[in-house]
Tab-separated table of C-alpha atoms in Angstrom:
chain	number	residue	atom	x	y	z
A	20	MET	CA	-19.089	5.839	-111.352
A	21	ASN	CA	-15.742	7.049	-109.712
A	22	VAL	CA	-14.908	4.658	-107.632
A	23	ARG	CA	-12.180	6.411	-106.380
A	24	ALA	CA	-14.373	9.236	-105.383
A	25	ALA	CA	-16.741	6.646	-103.297
A	26	ILE	CA	-13.714	5.637	-100.983
A	27	THR	CA	-12.414	8.932	-100.646
A	28	ILE	CA	-16.412	9.368	-99.025
A	29	PHE	CA	-15.827	6.400	-97.455
A	30	SER	CA	-12.461	7.683	-95.718
A	31	LYS	CA	-13.349	10.974	-95.174
A	32	ASP	CA	-16.433	9.136	-92.837
A	33	ILE	CA	-13.762	6.419	-90.967
A	34	ARG	CA	-11.821	9.777	-90.459
A	35	SER	CA	-14.008	11.381	-88.877
A	36	GLU	CA	-15.601	8.583	-86.924
A	37	LEU	CA	-12.047	7.669	-85.538
A	38	ARG	CA	-11.563	11.691	-84.365
A	39	THR	CA	-14.997	11.847	-82.274
A	40	ARG	CA	-15.868	8.368	-82.281
A	41	TYR	CA	-19.105	9.379	-82.214
A	42	ALA	CA	-21.330	6.538	-83.044
A	43	LEU	CA	-18.350	3.688	-82.004
A	44	ASN	CA	-18.557	5.098	-78.366
A	45	ALA	CA	-21.991	5.290	-77.952
A	46	LEU	CA	-22.964	2.200	-79.636
A	47	ILE	CA	-20.667	-0.003	-77.387
A	48	MET	CA	-22.236	1.441	-74.225
A	49	PHE	CA	-25.061	0.421	-76.395
A	50	VAL	CA	-23.919	-2.958	-76.507
A	51	ILE	CA	-22.836	-3.204	-72.652
A	52	THR	CA	-26.391	-2.057	-71.389
A	53	THR	CA	-28.495	-3.933	-73.592
A	54	LEU	CA	-26.434	-6.452	-73.008
A	55	SER	CA	-25.913	-6.157	-68.837
A	56	VAL	CA	-30.236	-5.749	-69.128
A	57	ILE	CA	-30.562	-8.885	-70.471
A	58	LEU	CA	-27.870	-11.118	-68.118
A	59	PHE	CA	-30.123	-9.154	-64.857
A	60	ALA	CA	-33.526	-10.150	-66.413
A	61	ILE	CA	-31.951	-14.371	-67.362
A	62	GLY	CA	-30.043	-14.098	-63.447
A	63	ASN	CA	-30.557	-17.480	-63.069
A	64	GLU	CA	-33.019	-18.779	-64.822
A	65	SER	CA	-32.088	-21.410	-67.476
A	66	VAL	CA	-33.160	-20.005	-70.955
A	67	SER	CA	-32.966	-21.806	-74.053
A	68	PRO	CA	-31.017	-21.456	-76.977
A	69	GLU	CA	-33.369	-21.097	-79.675
A	70	VAL	CA	-34.988	-18.233	-77.045
A	71	LEU	CA	-31.165	-16.227	-77.178
A	72	SER	CA	-30.400	-16.869	-80.909
A	73	GLY	CA	-33.197	-14.133	-81.270
A	74	VAL	CA	-32.334	-11.937	-78.343
A	75	LEU	CA	-28.798	-12.325	-79.873
A	76	TRP	CA	-30.617	-10.258	-83.133
A	77	ILE	CA	-32.680	-8.363	-80.889
A	78	ILE	CA	-29.567	-6.669	-79.573
A	79	ILE	CA	-28.245	-6.513	-82.950
A	80	PHE	CA	-31.203	-5.110	-84.554
A	81	PHE	CA	-31.403	-1.848	-81.787
A	82	SER	CA	-27.654	-0.923	-82.071
A	83	THR	CA	-27.866	-0.846	-85.602
A	84	MET	CA	-31.126	1.459	-85.489
A	85	SER	CA	-29.779	3.523	-82.693
A	86	GLY	CA	-25.972	3.836	-84.988
A	87	LEU	CA	-26.390	3.256	-88.142
A	88	SER	CA	-28.204	6.552	-88.967
A	89	ARG	CA	-25.620	8.365	-87.353
A	90	THR	CA	-23.629	9.157	-91.312
A	91	PHE	CA	-26.630	11.158	-92.960
A	92	VAL	CA	-27.902	12.672	-89.864
A	93	SER	CA	-24.668	14.433	-89.534
A	94	GLU	CA	-24.297	15.428	-92.560
A	95	GLU	CA	-27.489	17.006	-92.372
A	96	GLU	CA	-26.965	18.480	-88.318
A	97	ARG	CA	-23.882	19.897	-89.941
A	98	GLY	CA	-25.097	21.256	-92.972
A	99	THR	CA	-22.332	19.131	-94.882
A	100	VAL	CA	-25.323	18.034	-97.510
A	101	LEU	CA	-24.721	21.076	-100.148
A	102	THR	CA	-20.931	20.416	-100.558
A	103	LEU	CA	-21.227	16.930	-100.823
A	104	GLN	CA	-23.952	17.491	-103.467
A	105	LEU	CA	-22.161	19.277	-105.195
A	106	VAL	CA	-18.717	17.467	-105.346
A	107	ALA	CA	-19.844	14.150	-105.799
A	108	ARG	CA	-22.283	12.296	-107.481
A	109	PRO	CA	-25.585	10.622	-105.973
A	110	VAL	CA	-24.498	6.882	-106.361
A	111	GLU	CA	-20.560	7.597	-105.230
A	112	VAL	CA	-22.247	8.799	-101.944
A	113	TYR	CA	-24.005	5.801	-101.170
A	114	CYS	CA	-21.613	3.477	-102.170
A	115	GLY	CA	-19.349	5.648	-99.585
A	116	LYS	CA	-21.717	5.760	-96.771
A	117	LEU	CA	-22.930	1.772	-97.892
A	118	LEU	CA	-19.101	0.839	-97.317
A	119	PHE	CA	-18.869	3.051	-94.457
A	120	ASN	CA	-22.256	1.357	-92.431
A	121	LEU	CA	-20.802	-1.825	-93.231
A	122	VAL	CA	-17.867	-1.571	-91.874
A	123	LEU	CA	-19.349	-0.107	-88.282
A	124	LEU	CA	-21.531	-2.761	-88.533
A	125	PHE	CA	-18.961	-5.317	-89.319
A	126	ALA	CA	-16.744	-3.829	-85.633
A	127	LEU	CA	-20.217	-3.765	-83.909
A	128	ASN	CA	-21.753	-7.233	-84.785
A	129	THR	CA	-18.097	-8.914	-83.803
A	130	PHE	CA	-18.256	-7.416	-80.419
A	131	THR	CA	-21.285	-7.918	-79.856
A	132	VAL	CA	-21.385	-11.505	-80.877
A	133	ALA	CA	-17.782	-11.674	-78.814
A	134	LEU	CA	-19.767	-10.790	-75.882
A	135	TYR	CA	-22.963	-12.434	-75.981
A	136	LEU	CA	-20.717	-16.075	-76.751
A	137	ILE	CA	-18.723	-15.100	-73.699
A	138	PHE	CA	-21.646	-13.961	-70.848
A	139	VAL	CA	-24.295	-15.500	-71.639
A	140	THR	CA	-22.957	-19.091	-71.305
A	141	SER	CA	-26.420	-20.920	-71.919
A	142	PHE	CA	-25.744	-19.593	-75.238
A	143	SER	CA	-23.705	-22.257	-77.143
A	144	VAL	CA	-23.159	-22.391	-80.789
A	145	SER	CA	-22.338	-26.266	-82.090
A	146	SER	CA	-22.372	-25.588	-85.762
A	147	TYR	CA	-19.853	-23.050	-86.428
A	148	SER	CA	-20.160	-23.144	-90.478
A	149	ILE	CA	-23.544	-21.772	-90.159
A	150	PHE	CA	-23.351	-19.180	-87.347
A	151	ILE	CA	-20.489	-17.705	-89.254
A	152	THR	CA	-22.145	-17.460	-92.662
A	153	THR	CA	-24.827	-16.526	-90.933
A	154	LEU	CA	-23.336	-13.311	-89.401
A	155	VAL	CA	-21.507	-12.032	-92.584
A	156	LEU	CA	-24.702	-12.404	-94.647
A	157	GLY	CA	-27.336	-10.573	-91.689
A	158	THR	CA	-24.819	-7.938	-91.337
A	159	LEU	CA	-24.349	-7.293	-95.148
A	160	GLY	CA	-28.473	-7.301	-95.402
A	161	LEU	CA	-28.791	-5.252	-91.980
A	162	ALA	CA	-26.325	-2.602	-93.403
A	163	SER	CA	-27.799	-2.390	-96.510
A	164	ALA	CA	-31.076	-1.822	-96.240
A	165	SER	CA	-30.595	0.164	-93.269
A	166	THR	CA	-28.189	2.620	-94.971
A	167	ILE	CA	-31.162	3.768	-97.718
A	168	ILE	CA	-33.802	3.899	-94.384
A	169	ALA	CA	-31.080	6.262	-93.076
A	170	ALA	CA	-30.814	8.322	-96.149
A	171	ILE	CA	-34.471	8.935	-96.126
A	172	ILE	CA	-35.219	9.562	-92.404
A	173	SER	CA	-32.344	12.114	-92.415
A	174	LYS	CA	-34.723	14.458	-94.057
A	175	ALA	CA	-37.631	13.936	-91.709
A	176	ASN	CA	-38.147	15.758	-88.523
A	177	THR	CA	-38.104	12.969	-86.191
A	178	LYS	CA	-35.211	11.425	-87.253
A	179	GLY	CA	-34.510	9.389	-83.983
A	180	THR	CA	-38.223	7.333	-83.721
A	181	LEU	CA	-38.783	7.504	-86.789
A	182	TYR	CA	-35.806	5.228	-87.757
A	183	PRO	CA	-36.624	1.983	-86.276
A	184	VAL	CA	-40.829	2.275	-87.399
A	185	LEU	CA	-39.636	2.192	-91.558
A	186	SER	CA	-36.970	-0.115	-90.697
A	187	PHE	CA	-38.640	-2.656	-88.988
A	188	PRO	CA	-41.104	-3.876	-91.988
A	189	ILE	CA	-38.429	-3.747	-94.624
A	190	LEU	CA	-36.146	-5.590	-92.333
A	191	LEU	CA	-38.504	-8.194	-91.437
A	192	PRO	CA	-37.567	-10.937	-93.492
A	193	LEU	CA	-34.276	-10.853	-92.779
A	194	LEU	CA	-34.733	-10.929	-88.947
A	195	LEU	CA	-36.895	-13.720	-89.017
A	196	THR	CA	-34.244	-15.558	-91.425
A	197	VAL	CA	-31.307	-15.147	-89.056
A	198	ILE	CA	-32.537	-15.975	-86.156
A	199	ASN	CA	-34.188	-19.196	-87.537
A	200	ALA	CA	-30.354	-20.150	-88.961
A	201	THR	CA	-28.934	-18.783	-85.748
A	202	LYS	CA	-31.346	-21.799	-83.943
A	203	MET	CA	-30.120	-24.369	-86.300
A	204	ALA	CA	-26.222	-23.314	-85.561
A	205	ALA	CA	-27.350	-23.572	-81.755
A	206	ASP	CA	-28.711	-26.747	-82.432
A	207	GLY	CA	-25.929	-28.096	-84.135
A	208	ALA	CA	-27.412	-28.707	-87.782
A	209	ALA	CA	-25.492	-29.408	-90.541
A	210	LEU	CA	-24.630	-26.867	-92.908
A	211	SER	CA	-26.861	-27.832	-96.133
A	212	GLU	CA	-29.883	-28.077	-93.885
A	213	ALA	CA	-28.996	-23.985	-93.746
A	214	ALA	CA	-28.799	-23.544	-97.317
A	215	GLY	CA	-32.740	-22.275	-97.980
A	216	GLU	CA	-32.347	-19.255	-95.337
A	217	PHE	CA	-28.459	-18.432	-96.880
A	218	GLN	CA	-30.599	-17.985	-100.405
A	219	VAL	CA	-33.239	-15.852	-98.262
A	220	LEU	CA	-30.584	-14.184	-97.146
A	221	ALA	CA	-28.200	-13.456	-100.403
A	222	SER	CA	-31.235	-12.336	-102.415
A	223	TYR	CA	-32.482	-9.724	-99.699
A	224	LEU	CA	-29.250	-8.488	-100.338
A	225	VAL	CA	-29.081	-8.060	-103.703
A	226	VAL	CA	-33.049	-7.310	-103.974
A	227	ILE	CA	-32.546	-4.285	-101.701
A	228	THR	CA	-29.114	-3.195	-102.999
A	229	ALA	CA	-30.089	-2.930	-106.266
A	230	VAL	CA	-33.021	-1.204	-104.756
A	231	SER	CA	-31.415	1.694	-103.204
A	232	TYR	CA	-28.834	2.273	-105.946
A	233	LEU	CA	-31.649	2.330	-108.515
A	234	LEU	CA	-33.264	4.881	-106.055
A	235	PHE	CA	-30.842	6.984	-103.750
A	236	GLU	CA	-30.944	9.165	-106.306
A	237	HIS	CA	-33.996	10.721	-105.821
A	238	VAL	CA	-33.377	10.054	-101.952
A	239	TRP	CA	-30.118	12.454	-101.859
A	240	LYS	CA	-31.232	15.398	-104.292
A	241	ASP	CA	-33.072	17.945	-103.418
B	23	MET	CA	-75.564	21.065	-118.955
B	24	ASP	CA	-72.362	19.689	-119.325
B	25	LEU	CA	-72.085	19.387	-115.625
B	26	PHE	CA	-75.182	18.185	-115.092
B	27	VAL	CA	-74.713	15.432	-117.313
B	28	SER	CA	-71.135	14.136	-115.485
B	29	PHE	CA	-73.393	15.108	-112.199
B	30	GLU	CA	-75.948	12.585	-113.404
B	31	ARG	CA	-72.786	10.127	-114.582
B	32	LYS	CA	-71.569	9.802	-110.873
B	33	MET	CA	-75.031	9.650	-109.559
B	34	ALA	CA	-75.092	6.634	-111.884
B	35	THR	CA	-71.943	4.888	-110.986
B	36	LYS	CA	-72.404	5.263	-107.506
B	37	SER	CA	-76.218	3.592	-107.191
B	38	ILE	CA	-74.897	0.803	-109.395
B	39	ILE	CA	-71.675	0.200	-107.044
B	40	GLY	CA	-74.369	0.445	-103.802
B	41	LEU	CA	-76.786	-2.237	-105.805
B	42	TRP	CA	-74.738	-5.074	-106.670
B	43	LEU	CA	-72.829	-4.661	-102.890
B	44	THR	CA	-75.868	-4.799	-101.108
B	45	ALA	CA	-77.419	-7.496	-103.567
B	46	VAL	CA	-73.953	-9.320	-103.153
B	47	ILE	CA	-74.572	-8.957	-99.166
B	48	VAL	CA	-77.413	-10.306	-99.212
B	49	ALA	CA	-76.805	-13.283	-101.159
B	50	ALA	CA	-73.847	-13.998	-99.202
B	51	PHE	CA	-76.132	-13.802	-95.695
B	52	ALA	CA	-79.253	-15.260	-97.168
B	53	PHE	CA	-78.405	-18.203	-99.356
B	54	PRO	CA	-79.327	-21.427	-97.079
B	55	THR	CA	-75.947	-24.038	-97.010
B	56	VAL	CA	-77.430	-27.536	-97.960
B	57	PRO	CA	-75.825	-31.427	-98.313
B	58	ASN	CA	-76.500	-30.994	-101.692
B	59	PRO	CA	-76.769	-27.882	-103.288
B	60	ALA	CA	-79.341	-28.289	-105.849
B	61	SER	CA	-80.790	-24.573	-106.674
B	62	TRP	CA	-79.125	-21.632	-107.535
B	63	HIS	CA	-79.484	-20.390	-104.305
B	64	GLU	CA	-77.716	-22.939	-102.333
B	65	PHE	CA	-74.375	-23.239	-101.166
B	66	PRO	CA	-72.533	-26.470	-100.363
B	67	ILE	CA	-71.058	-27.008	-96.794
B	68	VAL	CA	-67.932	-26.870	-96.387
B	69	PRO	CA	-66.383	-29.545	-94.383
B	70	GLY	CA	-64.888	-27.581	-90.748
B	71	LEU	CA	-66.573	-24.135	-91.708
B	72	GLU	CA	-69.831	-25.138	-92.592
B	73	GLU	CA	-71.395	-21.152	-91.800
B	74	LYS	CA	-68.442	-19.673	-90.885
B	75	ALA	CA	-67.138	-20.134	-94.565
B	76	ARG	CA	-69.770	-17.130	-95.686
B	77	ILE	CA	-66.702	-14.707	-94.434
B	78	ILE	CA	-64.574	-15.322	-97.609
B	79	PHE	CA	-66.965	-13.551	-99.410
B	80	PHE	CA	-65.843	-10.281	-97.907
B	81	HIS	CA	-62.408	-10.981	-95.874
B	82	VAL	CA	-60.674	-12.650	-99.106
B	83	PRO	CA	-61.992	-9.435	-101.185
B	84	MET	CA	-61.067	-7.195	-98.828
B	85	ALA	CA	-57.622	-8.380	-98.192
B	86	TRP	CA	-57.401	-8.609	-102.601
B	87	THR	CA	-58.099	-4.889	-102.201
B	88	THR	CA	-55.422	-4.266	-99.565
B	89	VAL	CA	-53.133	-5.713	-102.024
B	90	LEU	CA	-54.609	-3.799	-105.032
B	91	ALA	CA	-54.178	-0.740	-103.750
B	92	PHE	CA	-50.580	-1.283	-102.291
B	93	ILE	CA	-49.518	-2.335	-106.094
B	94	VAL	CA	-51.582	0.938	-107.008
B	95	SER	CA	-49.826	2.949	-104.752
B	96	MET	CA	-46.644	2.017	-105.759
B	97	ILE	CA	-47.120	2.002	-109.716
B	98	TYR	CA	-48.018	6.204	-109.081
B	99	GLY	CA	-45.343	6.507	-106.750
B	100	ILE	CA	-42.920	4.748	-109.448
B	101	ARG	CA	-44.233	7.411	-112.056
B	102	TYR	CA	-43.887	10.056	-109.420
B	103	LEU	CA	-40.029	9.573	-109.968
B	104	ALA	CA	-39.927	9.098	-113.290
B	105	LYS	CA	-42.127	12.596	-113.975
B	106	LYS	CA	-42.068	14.843	-110.801
B	107	ASN	CA	-45.628	15.313	-111.550
B	108	MET	CA	-47.424	16.417	-108.068
B	109	ASP	CA	-50.345	14.881	-109.189
B	110	ASP	CA	-49.314	11.430	-109.123
B	111	ASP	CA	-48.486	11.718	-105.936
B	112	LEU	CA	-51.983	12.838	-104.801
B	113	LYS	CA	-53.068	9.513	-106.352
B	114	SER	CA	-50.297	7.311	-105.014
B	115	ALA	CA	-51.304	8.830	-101.032
B	116	SER	CA	-54.945	8.253	-101.604
B	117	SER	CA	-54.374	4.690	-102.490
B	118	ALA	CA	-52.232	4.067	-99.758
B	119	GLY	CA	-55.216	5.665	-97.419
B	120	LEU	CA	-57.875	3.539	-98.836
B	121	GLY	CA	-55.388	0.952	-98.567
B	122	LEU	CA	-55.039	0.846	-95.483
B	123	ILE	CA	-58.420	0.796	-94.188
B	124	PHE	CA	-58.818	-2.227	-96.157
B	125	CYS	CA	-56.061	-3.767	-95.033
B	126	ILE	CA	-57.978	-2.955	-91.338
B	127	LEU	CA	-61.016	-4.366	-92.403
B	128	ALA	CA	-59.588	-7.484	-94.018
B	129	THR	CA	-57.142	-7.769	-90.635
B	130	VAL	CA	-60.867	-7.134	-87.827
B	131	THR	CA	-62.961	-10.124	-90.183
B	132	GLY	CA	-59.948	-12.400	-90.540
B	133	SER	CA	-59.138	-12.158	-86.365
B	134	LEU	CA	-63.090	-11.887	-86.045
B	135	TRP	CA	-63.361	-15.535	-88.043
B	136	ALA	CA	-59.939	-16.937	-86.438
B	137	LYS	CA	-61.884	-16.524	-82.747
B	138	PHE	CA	-64.735	-18.710	-84.091
B	139	SER	CA	-62.430	-21.725	-85.905
B	140	TRP	CA	-59.527	-21.529	-84.240
B	141	GLY	CA	-60.315	-20.366	-80.928
B	142	SER	CA	-58.076	-17.084	-80.694
B	143	PHE	CA	-58.405	-14.050	-82.308
B	144	TRP	CA	-54.330	-13.838	-82.728
B	145	ASN	CA	-52.058	-16.720	-83.595
B	146	TRP	CA	-49.505	-15.691	-85.942
B	147	ASP	CA	-50.398	-17.860	-88.398
B	148	PRO	CA	-48.127	-17.049	-91.482
B	149	ARG	CA	-51.104	-14.981	-92.809
B	150	GLU	CA	-52.021	-13.205	-90.148
B	151	THR	CA	-48.130	-11.984	-90.172
B	152	SER	CA	-48.064	-10.784	-93.530
B	153	ILE	CA	-51.632	-9.062	-93.399
B	154	PHE	CA	-49.617	-7.396	-89.946
B	155	VAL	CA	-46.529	-6.269	-91.571
B	156	LEU	CA	-48.994	-4.904	-94.519
B	157	LEU	CA	-50.163	-2.517	-91.423
B	158	LEU	CA	-46.929	-1.987	-90.174
B	159	VAL	CA	-45.929	-0.828	-93.353
B	160	TYR	CA	-48.981	1.282	-94.101
B	161	GLY	CA	-48.503	2.780	-90.931
B	162	ALA	CA	-45.181	3.474	-91.634
B	163	TYR	CA	-45.442	4.988	-94.855
B	164	PHE	CA	-47.745	7.216	-93.179
B	165	ALA	CA	-45.811	8.186	-90.017
B	166	LEU	CA	-43.257	9.031	-92.940
B	167	ARG	CA	-45.301	11.170	-94.867
B	168	SER	CA	-46.369	13.444	-91.796
B	169	ALA	CA	-42.655	14.070	-90.433
B	170	LEU	CA	-41.612	15.551	-93.630
B	171	GLU	CA	-42.663	19.234	-94.553
B	172	VAL	CA	-41.416	20.204	-98.250
B	173	GLU	CA	-44.225	18.705	-100.193
B	174	GLU	CA	-41.967	18.004	-103.631
B	175	LYS	CA	-39.763	15.881	-100.835
B	176	ARG	CA	-42.334	14.598	-99.046
B	177	ALA	CA	-43.949	13.273	-102.618
B	178	SER	CA	-40.681	11.574	-103.663
B	179	LEU	CA	-39.099	9.885	-100.337
B	180	SER	CA	-42.452	8.237	-99.775
B	181	ALA	CA	-42.917	7.120	-103.585
B	182	VAL	CA	-38.800	5.349	-102.583
B	183	TYR	CA	-39.793	4.060	-99.172
B	184	ALA	CA	-43.364	2.493	-100.818
B	185	ILE	CA	-41.257	0.877	-103.676
B	186	ILE	CA	-38.537	-0.736	-101.127
B	187	ALA	CA	-41.036	-1.862	-99.298
B	188	GLY	CA	-43.149	-3.717	-102.340
B	189	ALA	CA	-39.247	-5.045	-103.069
B	190	THR	CA	-39.144	-6.418	-99.606
B	191	VAL	CA	-42.846	-8.287	-98.961
B	192	PRO	CA	-42.455	-10.975	-101.626
B	193	PHE	CA	-39.947	-12.366	-99.243
B	194	PHE	CA	-42.140	-13.731	-96.776
B	195	ILE	CA	-43.517	-15.998	-99.162
B	196	PHE	CA	-40.479	-17.597	-99.007
B	197	VAL	CA	-39.472	-16.922	-95.565
B	198	ILE	CA	-43.027	-17.542	-93.452
B	199	PRO	CA	-43.973	-21.392	-94.444
B	200	ARG	CA	-40.046	-22.493	-93.485
B	201	ILE	CA	-40.397	-20.689	-89.834
B	202	ILE	CA	-44.851	-21.706	-89.189
B	203	SER	CA	-47.067	-23.556	-91.425
B	204	SER	CA	-50.590	-22.466	-91.356
B	205	LEU	CA	-54.011	-23.204	-90.640
B	206	HIS	CA	-55.325	-20.941	-93.233
B	207	PRO	CA	-58.221	-22.051	-95.381
B	208	ASP	CA	-56.718	-21.525	-98.441
B	209	PRO	CA	-53.193	-24.047	-98.315
B	210	ILE	CA	-55.324	-26.367	-96.919
B	211	VAL	CA	-58.279	-26.640	-98.817
B	212	ASN	CA	-56.254	-26.615	-102.058
B	213	SER	CA	-53.827	-28.715	-101.003
B	214	ARG	CA	-56.587	-31.903	-100.619
B	215	GLY	CA	-57.894	-30.770	-103.691
B	216	LYS	CA	-61.509	-31.589	-101.148
B	217	ILE	CA	-63.694	-28.890	-100.994
B	218	GLU	CA	-64.789	-26.878	-104.368
B	219	MET	CA	-66.982	-24.083	-104.230
B	220	ASN	CA	-70.172	-24.579	-106.331
B	221	GLY	CA	-71.119	-22.396	-108.811
B	222	SER	CA	-73.571	-20.305	-107.060
B	223	MET	CA	-70.325	-19.913	-104.231
B	224	LEU	CA	-68.331	-19.041	-106.818
B	225	THR	CA	-70.287	-16.601	-108.418
B	226	VAL	CA	-71.464	-14.773	-105.494
B	227	PHE	CA	-67.597	-14.589	-104.463
B	228	LEU	CA	-66.430	-13.619	-107.830
B	229	CYS	CA	-69.432	-10.720	-107.844
B	230	SER	CA	-68.171	-9.699	-104.638
B	231	LEU	CA	-64.423	-9.583	-105.322
B	232	ALA	CA	-65.973	-7.266	-108.684
B	233	GLY	CA	-67.921	-5.384	-106.433
B	234	PHE	CA	-65.012	-4.712	-103.935
B	235	THR	CA	-62.744	-3.593	-106.217
B	236	ALA	CA	-65.086	-1.456	-108.256
B	237	LEU	CA	-66.000	0.496	-104.508
B	238	TYR	CA	-61.847	0.535	-104.077
B	239	PHE	CA	-61.746	2.232	-107.828
B	240	TRP	CA	-64.956	4.720	-106.694
B	241	MET	CA	-63.601	6.121	-103.493
B	242	PHE	CA	-60.285	6.460	-105.288
B	243	ASN	CA	-61.924	8.407	-107.706
B	244	LEU	CA	-63.766	10.233	-104.970
B	245	ARG	CA	-60.127	10.667	-103.119
B	246	ILE	CA	-58.425	12.603	-106.120
B	247	ARG	CA	-61.379	14.772	-106.603
B	248	ALA	CA	-61.448	16.058	-103.121
B	249	GLY	CA	-57.961	16.393	-102.943
B	250	ARG	CA	-57.011	18.104	-106.484
B	251	LEU	CA	-60.120	20.496	-104.681
B	252	GLU	CA	-58.089	21.107	-102.158
B	253	ASN	CA	-54.958	21.695	-103.975
B	254	LYS	CA	-56.412	24.224	-105.673
B	255	GLN	CA	-58.210	25.839	-102.716
B	256	HIS	CA	-54.274	25.987	-100.727
B	257	SER	CA	-53.479	27.854	-104.085
B	258	ILE	CA	-56.217	30.620	-104.061
B	259	GLY	CA	-55.837	30.957	-100.530
B	260	GLU	CA	-51.837	31.981	-100.855
């Protein structure tokens, strides 16, 4: 694998994203609208931090589902797939796209979490070490799994609806674990108590990335 | 002549599976449960389950076949990716279709049993959650297949999806027990080591397991043959 080729694809995607700001603008608005709906729904009720840690990941899951398929779908829509297949090897394309999705999701999640902590006042984090580790590991796993599913659905007819349908069963072990770990962070558990959750998240990340790395060639090549 | 022999053999397989499963079903319902089983056709009373324990003869083989069908589907998916032979894709999809049927049956029988043992049809017990995820995976697999038109693309993408799903499903074994504790008989029964199936119960259970596995392979074979004929018909039509 040529690392430079992967980085070139990554920087091409970043440049095209910064020029059009298609994904970023839509995603920021998506997060703001979802958050405001939740705030309206909560109103003056007092909601337990346990429920709110689940709600945070619901926002993250659905914003991922609305934005991360973009990298592959836009290649299909603009008809640039064949060129990309000619100039780069599948592994390089995969690594470039994964890197782009990682950066996009990290930016998005930082934004989401910051807004969430500011506006949802009944949600407070007692153990920041657990919270940040969960966020980092969760974002890595989420980006990795949704990149390969995005590559699959970009070839299908009904791209938008199929994406969450295919991703949900794959992401469920990750989502259950991050929600549980976020509850622990809200409760102020010690870092060692969440070690089991971190092990699951780390091994999930390794397994998904390895499987995608091996299988991407079959998805990408026509 | 040759055709006739193979026809006879197929009839024989069908009748053997039919008779075998009939015997299993009769035994599963008709053998009485008694406090101290003495003769070969009596079941012991399982504390807390009593007559409801009979579900084991149907529910467990169905759940087993669901998993078996998924594994077979995944293996043929891997073979398709390695050899690009459309026949492997037919096998993979046929097995997944059967798996979906058995998955629905296992969910329904389990849910009925849960109503009478736990008081509600569905309460997100870990086992219920896992079978629900399997249902979702099967559903997503067929949603993906129907959204792809080019045959080769459909075959390779659905194989890839089956493999990814197969790689993540084992995580539930570690994840779910951390979140919810189970009331499902198997872990409870085994942890106490109290309830043991006696000889007759175990025999009927194993016979049922073998019968359902044979039923799966028979149906699998039937579907593959039907699929091949369908493909041939299409190619003649064109």
